[in-house]
XYZ file of C-alpha atoms in Angstrom:
315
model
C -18.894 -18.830 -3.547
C -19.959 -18.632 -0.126
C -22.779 -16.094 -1.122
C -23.992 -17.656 -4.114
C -24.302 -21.070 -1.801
C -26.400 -19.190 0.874
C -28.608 -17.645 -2.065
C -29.194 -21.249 -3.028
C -30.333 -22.466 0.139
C -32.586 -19.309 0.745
C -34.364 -19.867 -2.434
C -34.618 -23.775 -1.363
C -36.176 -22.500 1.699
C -38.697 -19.942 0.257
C -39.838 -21.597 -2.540
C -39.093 -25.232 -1.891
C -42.947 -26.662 0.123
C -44.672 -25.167 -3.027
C -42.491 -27.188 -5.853
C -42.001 -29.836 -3.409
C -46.032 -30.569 -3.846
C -46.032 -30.288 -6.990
C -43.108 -32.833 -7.514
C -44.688 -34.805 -5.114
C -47.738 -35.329 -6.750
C -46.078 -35.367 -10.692
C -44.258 -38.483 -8.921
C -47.313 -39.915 -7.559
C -48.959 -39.804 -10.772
C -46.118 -41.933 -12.575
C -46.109 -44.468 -10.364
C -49.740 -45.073 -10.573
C -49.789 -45.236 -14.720
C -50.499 -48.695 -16.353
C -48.200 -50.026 -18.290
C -50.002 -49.658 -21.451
C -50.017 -45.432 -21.124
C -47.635 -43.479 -24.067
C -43.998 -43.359 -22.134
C -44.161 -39.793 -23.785
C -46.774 -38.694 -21.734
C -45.618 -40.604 -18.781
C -42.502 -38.330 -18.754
C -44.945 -35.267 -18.971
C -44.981 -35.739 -15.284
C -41.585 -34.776 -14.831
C -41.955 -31.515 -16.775
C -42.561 -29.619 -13.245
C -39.509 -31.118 -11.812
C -37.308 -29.958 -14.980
C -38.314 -26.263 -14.833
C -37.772 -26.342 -11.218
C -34.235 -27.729 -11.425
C -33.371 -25.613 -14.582
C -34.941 -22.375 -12.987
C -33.041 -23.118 -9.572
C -29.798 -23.577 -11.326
C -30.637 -20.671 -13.482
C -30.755 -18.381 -10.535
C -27.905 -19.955 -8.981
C -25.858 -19.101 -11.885
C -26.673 -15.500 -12.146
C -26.754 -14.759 -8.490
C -22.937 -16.124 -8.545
C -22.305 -13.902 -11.865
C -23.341 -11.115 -10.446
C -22.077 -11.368 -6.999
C -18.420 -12.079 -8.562
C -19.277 -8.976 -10.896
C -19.479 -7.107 -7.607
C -16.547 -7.986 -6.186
C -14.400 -7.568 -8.628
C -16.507 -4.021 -9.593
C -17.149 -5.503 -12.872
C -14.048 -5.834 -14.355
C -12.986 -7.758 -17.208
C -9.584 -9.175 -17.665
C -9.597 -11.095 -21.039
C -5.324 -11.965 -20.240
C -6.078 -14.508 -18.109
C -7.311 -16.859 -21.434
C -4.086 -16.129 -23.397
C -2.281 -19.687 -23.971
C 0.783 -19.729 -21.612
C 3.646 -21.967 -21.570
C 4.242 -21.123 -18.211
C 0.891 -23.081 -17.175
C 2.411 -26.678 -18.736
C 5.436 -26.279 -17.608
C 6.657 -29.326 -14.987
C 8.842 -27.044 -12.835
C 6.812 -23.869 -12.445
C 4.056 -26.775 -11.736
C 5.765 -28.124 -8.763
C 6.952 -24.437 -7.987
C 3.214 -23.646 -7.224
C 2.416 -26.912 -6.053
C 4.571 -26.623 -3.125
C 4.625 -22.953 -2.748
C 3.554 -21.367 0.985
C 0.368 -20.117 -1.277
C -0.756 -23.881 -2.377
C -0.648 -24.929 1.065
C -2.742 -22.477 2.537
C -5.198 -23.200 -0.245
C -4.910 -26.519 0.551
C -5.679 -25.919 4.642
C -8.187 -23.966 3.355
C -9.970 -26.479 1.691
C -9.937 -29.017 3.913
C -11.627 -26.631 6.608
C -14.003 -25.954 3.977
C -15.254 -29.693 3.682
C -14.557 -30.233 7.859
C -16.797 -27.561 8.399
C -19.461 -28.917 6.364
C -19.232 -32.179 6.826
C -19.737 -31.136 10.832
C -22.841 -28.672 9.677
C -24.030 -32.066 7.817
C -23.807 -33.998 11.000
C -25.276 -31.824 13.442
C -28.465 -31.481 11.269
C -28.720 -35.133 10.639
C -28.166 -36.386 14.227
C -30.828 -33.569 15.333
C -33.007 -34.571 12.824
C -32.550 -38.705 12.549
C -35.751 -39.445 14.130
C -37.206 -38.015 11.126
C -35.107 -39.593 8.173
C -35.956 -43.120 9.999
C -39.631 -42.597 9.594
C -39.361 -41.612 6.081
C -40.472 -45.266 4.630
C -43.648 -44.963 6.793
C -44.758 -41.509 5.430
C -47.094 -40.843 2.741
C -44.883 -39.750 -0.552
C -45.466 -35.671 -0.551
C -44.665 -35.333 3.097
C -40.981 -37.576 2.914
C -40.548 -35.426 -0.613
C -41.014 -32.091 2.433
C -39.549 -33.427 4.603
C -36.176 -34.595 2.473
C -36.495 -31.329 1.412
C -35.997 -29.325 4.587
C -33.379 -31.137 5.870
C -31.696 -30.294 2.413
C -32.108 -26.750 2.377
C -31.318 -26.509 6.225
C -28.217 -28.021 5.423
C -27.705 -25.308 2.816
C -28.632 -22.886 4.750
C -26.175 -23.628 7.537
C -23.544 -24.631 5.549
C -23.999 -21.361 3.608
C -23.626 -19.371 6.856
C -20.684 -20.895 8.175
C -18.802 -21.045 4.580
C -19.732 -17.042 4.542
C -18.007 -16.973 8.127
C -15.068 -18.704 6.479
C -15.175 -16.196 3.487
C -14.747 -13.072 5.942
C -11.223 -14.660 7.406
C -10.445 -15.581 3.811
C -10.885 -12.219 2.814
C -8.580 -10.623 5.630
C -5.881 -13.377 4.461
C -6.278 -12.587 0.968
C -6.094 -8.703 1.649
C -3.097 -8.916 3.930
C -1.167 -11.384 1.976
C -1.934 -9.288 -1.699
C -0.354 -5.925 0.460
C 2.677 -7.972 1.672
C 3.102 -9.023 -2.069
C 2.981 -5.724 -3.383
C 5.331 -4.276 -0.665
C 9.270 -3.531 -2.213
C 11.887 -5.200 -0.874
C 14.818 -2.645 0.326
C 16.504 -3.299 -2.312
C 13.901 -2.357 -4.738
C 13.057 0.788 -2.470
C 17.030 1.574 -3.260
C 16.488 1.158 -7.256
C 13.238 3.375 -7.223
C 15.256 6.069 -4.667
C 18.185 6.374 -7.196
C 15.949 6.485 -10.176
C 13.811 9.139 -8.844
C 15.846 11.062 -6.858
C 19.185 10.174 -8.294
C 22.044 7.946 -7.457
C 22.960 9.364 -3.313
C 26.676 9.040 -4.155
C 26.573 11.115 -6.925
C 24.424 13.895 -5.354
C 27.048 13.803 -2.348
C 29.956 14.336 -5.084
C 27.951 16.993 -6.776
C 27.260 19.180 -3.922
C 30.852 18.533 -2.245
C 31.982 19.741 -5.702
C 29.241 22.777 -5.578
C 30.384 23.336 -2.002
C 34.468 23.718 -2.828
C 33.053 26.095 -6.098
C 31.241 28.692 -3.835
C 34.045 28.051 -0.994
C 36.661 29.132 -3.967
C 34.662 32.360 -4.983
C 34.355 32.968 -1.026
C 37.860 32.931 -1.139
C 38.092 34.953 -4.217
C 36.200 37.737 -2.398
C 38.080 37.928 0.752
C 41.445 40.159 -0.416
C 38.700 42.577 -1.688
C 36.818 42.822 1.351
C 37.655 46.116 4.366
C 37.679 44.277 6.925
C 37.683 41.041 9.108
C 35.711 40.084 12.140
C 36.915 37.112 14.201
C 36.457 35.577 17.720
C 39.447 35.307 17.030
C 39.865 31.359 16.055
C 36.601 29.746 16.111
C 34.470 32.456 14.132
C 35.502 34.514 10.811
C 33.250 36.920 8.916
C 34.684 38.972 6.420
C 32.861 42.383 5.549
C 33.275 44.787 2.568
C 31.229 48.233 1.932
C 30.899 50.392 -0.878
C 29.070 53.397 -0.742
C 28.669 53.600 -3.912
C 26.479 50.311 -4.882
C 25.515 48.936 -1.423
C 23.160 50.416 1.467
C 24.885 48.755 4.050
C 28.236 46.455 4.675
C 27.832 43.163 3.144
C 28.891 39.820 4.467
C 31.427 38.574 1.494
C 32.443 35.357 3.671
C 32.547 33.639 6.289
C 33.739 30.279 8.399
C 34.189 29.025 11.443
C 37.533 26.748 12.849
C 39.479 25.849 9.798
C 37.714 27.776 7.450
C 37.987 30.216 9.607
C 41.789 30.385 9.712
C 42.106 30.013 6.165
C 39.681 33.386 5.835
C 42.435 34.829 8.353
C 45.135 33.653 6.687
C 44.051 35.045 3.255
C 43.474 38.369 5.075
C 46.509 38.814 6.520
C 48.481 38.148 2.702
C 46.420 40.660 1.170
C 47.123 43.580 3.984
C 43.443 43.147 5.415
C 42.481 44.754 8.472
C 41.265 42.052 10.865
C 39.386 43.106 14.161
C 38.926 40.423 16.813
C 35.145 40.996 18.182
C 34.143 37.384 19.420
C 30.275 38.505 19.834
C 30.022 40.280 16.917
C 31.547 37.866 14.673
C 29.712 35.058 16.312
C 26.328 36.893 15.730
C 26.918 38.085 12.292
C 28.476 34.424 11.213
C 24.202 33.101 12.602
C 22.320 35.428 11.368
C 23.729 36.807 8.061
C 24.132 34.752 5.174
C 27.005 35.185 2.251
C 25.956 38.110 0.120
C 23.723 39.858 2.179
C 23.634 43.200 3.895
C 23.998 43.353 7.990
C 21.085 44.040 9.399
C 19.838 47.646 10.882
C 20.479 46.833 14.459
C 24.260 46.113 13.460
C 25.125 49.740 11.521
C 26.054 51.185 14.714
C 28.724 48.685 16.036
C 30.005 47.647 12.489
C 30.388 51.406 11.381
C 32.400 51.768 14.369
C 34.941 48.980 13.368
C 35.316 50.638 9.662
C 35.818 53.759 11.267
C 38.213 51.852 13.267
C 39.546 50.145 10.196
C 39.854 53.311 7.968
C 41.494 55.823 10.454
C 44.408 52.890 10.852
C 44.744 52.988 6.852
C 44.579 56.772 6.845
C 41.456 57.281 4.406
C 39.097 60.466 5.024
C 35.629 59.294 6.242
């Protein structure tokens, strides 16, 4: 709106002296006809002022067309003329009248027509001197002069709506982001339906956690031996020559896992070696299922060696 006013008054300005004249003279030229002259062609004279009207409203019309085209990147939203109920109804009606949204409209307004009607008063007490002296001037130069103070009414009141328009625009951005933002509640819904309920998942991987900590425990009677520091750390070892390159790491646990790995050891007749730094390193860096690293074969084939001499097997 602002826009399309400051076109208006910049066409006023540009091409208002030459129509003015024109107008000024069509005018002249009625008042001077006798009274016996066709009324027909007495309103003849007023064909210049009717194409200059309809061509300036014309051109105010597309220029605010186009400008809203622009700003709202020429989109067309044909839902907005559906009949709804929702429009006649008394209590949404007094739900937007007195809605935080209605009252800023409402302040907005009002600065609209106090800043105008201060643009409007500055020009006219600048330029009073003039509109007095009016009556005394020939008829084409109070049509100019009328006209001037018109468009630089326009003009300014064009410039300072367009100032308004800018804060507008920040409000209207900032408040259409906050009304688009979830609530945490919402953020909760969207969470659970995209990821999942959280209480669920927790029960699911508790109940994934006791299944591998079973077959852990499954594994530990068959393992050679057991590394411990001795309370804190557990790591339970097995090696078969025949499918594995190295000893593997079949479980492990530290505190009460730890001592339930011990524990299960000790009923099945497994050899458990307390090595605190050993069973501390392995417990960091080896994961369930995996082969010790190189820099490890020396110290761990010492504790089989260890393990197997106690048990009596040939190595």
């Amino acid at each position: 709106m602002a826009i399309t006013f400051l076109i208006f008054a910049v066409v006023l300005k540009i091409f208002g002296p030459q129509g003015i004249a024109s107008i000024a003279r069509d005018v002249s030229a009625f008042l001077s006809l006798e009274e016996t002259e066709d009324l027909l062609s007495a309103l003849g004279y007023f064909k210049d002022i009717l194409l200059m009207i309809g061509a300036l409203m014309l051109f105010t019309m597309a220029a605010g067309i186009l400008v809203g085209a622009i700003q709202t990147r020429f989109l067309l939203a044909f839902k907005t003329l559906r009949p709804d109920l929702n429009r006649i109804n008394p209590v949404e009606g007094f739900k937007r009248l007195f809605s935080l949204r209605s009252v800023v409209e409402l302040l907005k307004a009002v600065m609209k027509v106090v800043v105008i009607g201060v643009v409007v008063y500055q020009v006219l007490k600048d330029r009073w001197y003039e509109m007095v002296l009016l009556s005394d001037m020939e008829l084409e130069d109070a049509f100019l002069n009328l006209w001037d103070v018109a468009s630089e009414v326009s003009l300014k009141s064009g410039i300072a709506l367009l100032a308004l328009a800018v804060f507008d625009y920040a409000y209207q951005r900032w408040d259409y982001e906050k009304s688009i933002r979830m609530t945490k509640q919402e953020v909760k819904d969207e969470f659970k339906e995209v990821e999942g309920n959280p209480e669920v998942k927790r029960r699911q991987r508790q109940m994934m956690y006791d299944i591998l900590r079973r077959r852990m425990m499954e594994e530990v009677p068959k393992a050679d031996v057991v590394i411990t520091n001795p309370t804190h750390f557990a790591v339970a070892l097995k090696y078969d020559p025949d499918t594995m390159n190295a000893p593997t790491v079949v479980a492990k646990g530290v505190d009460h896992l730890a001592l339930k790995i011990i524990e299960i050891a000790r009923e099945n007749g497994v050899a458990i070696v307390r090595n605190p730094s050993l069973a501390r390193t392995l417990y960091y860096r080896v994961e369930i299922g995996e082969e010790i690293p190189v820099e490890f074969y020396r110290i761990v084939a010492e504790v089989l060696v260890y393990v197997y001499t106690r048990k009596g097997v040939r190595i």
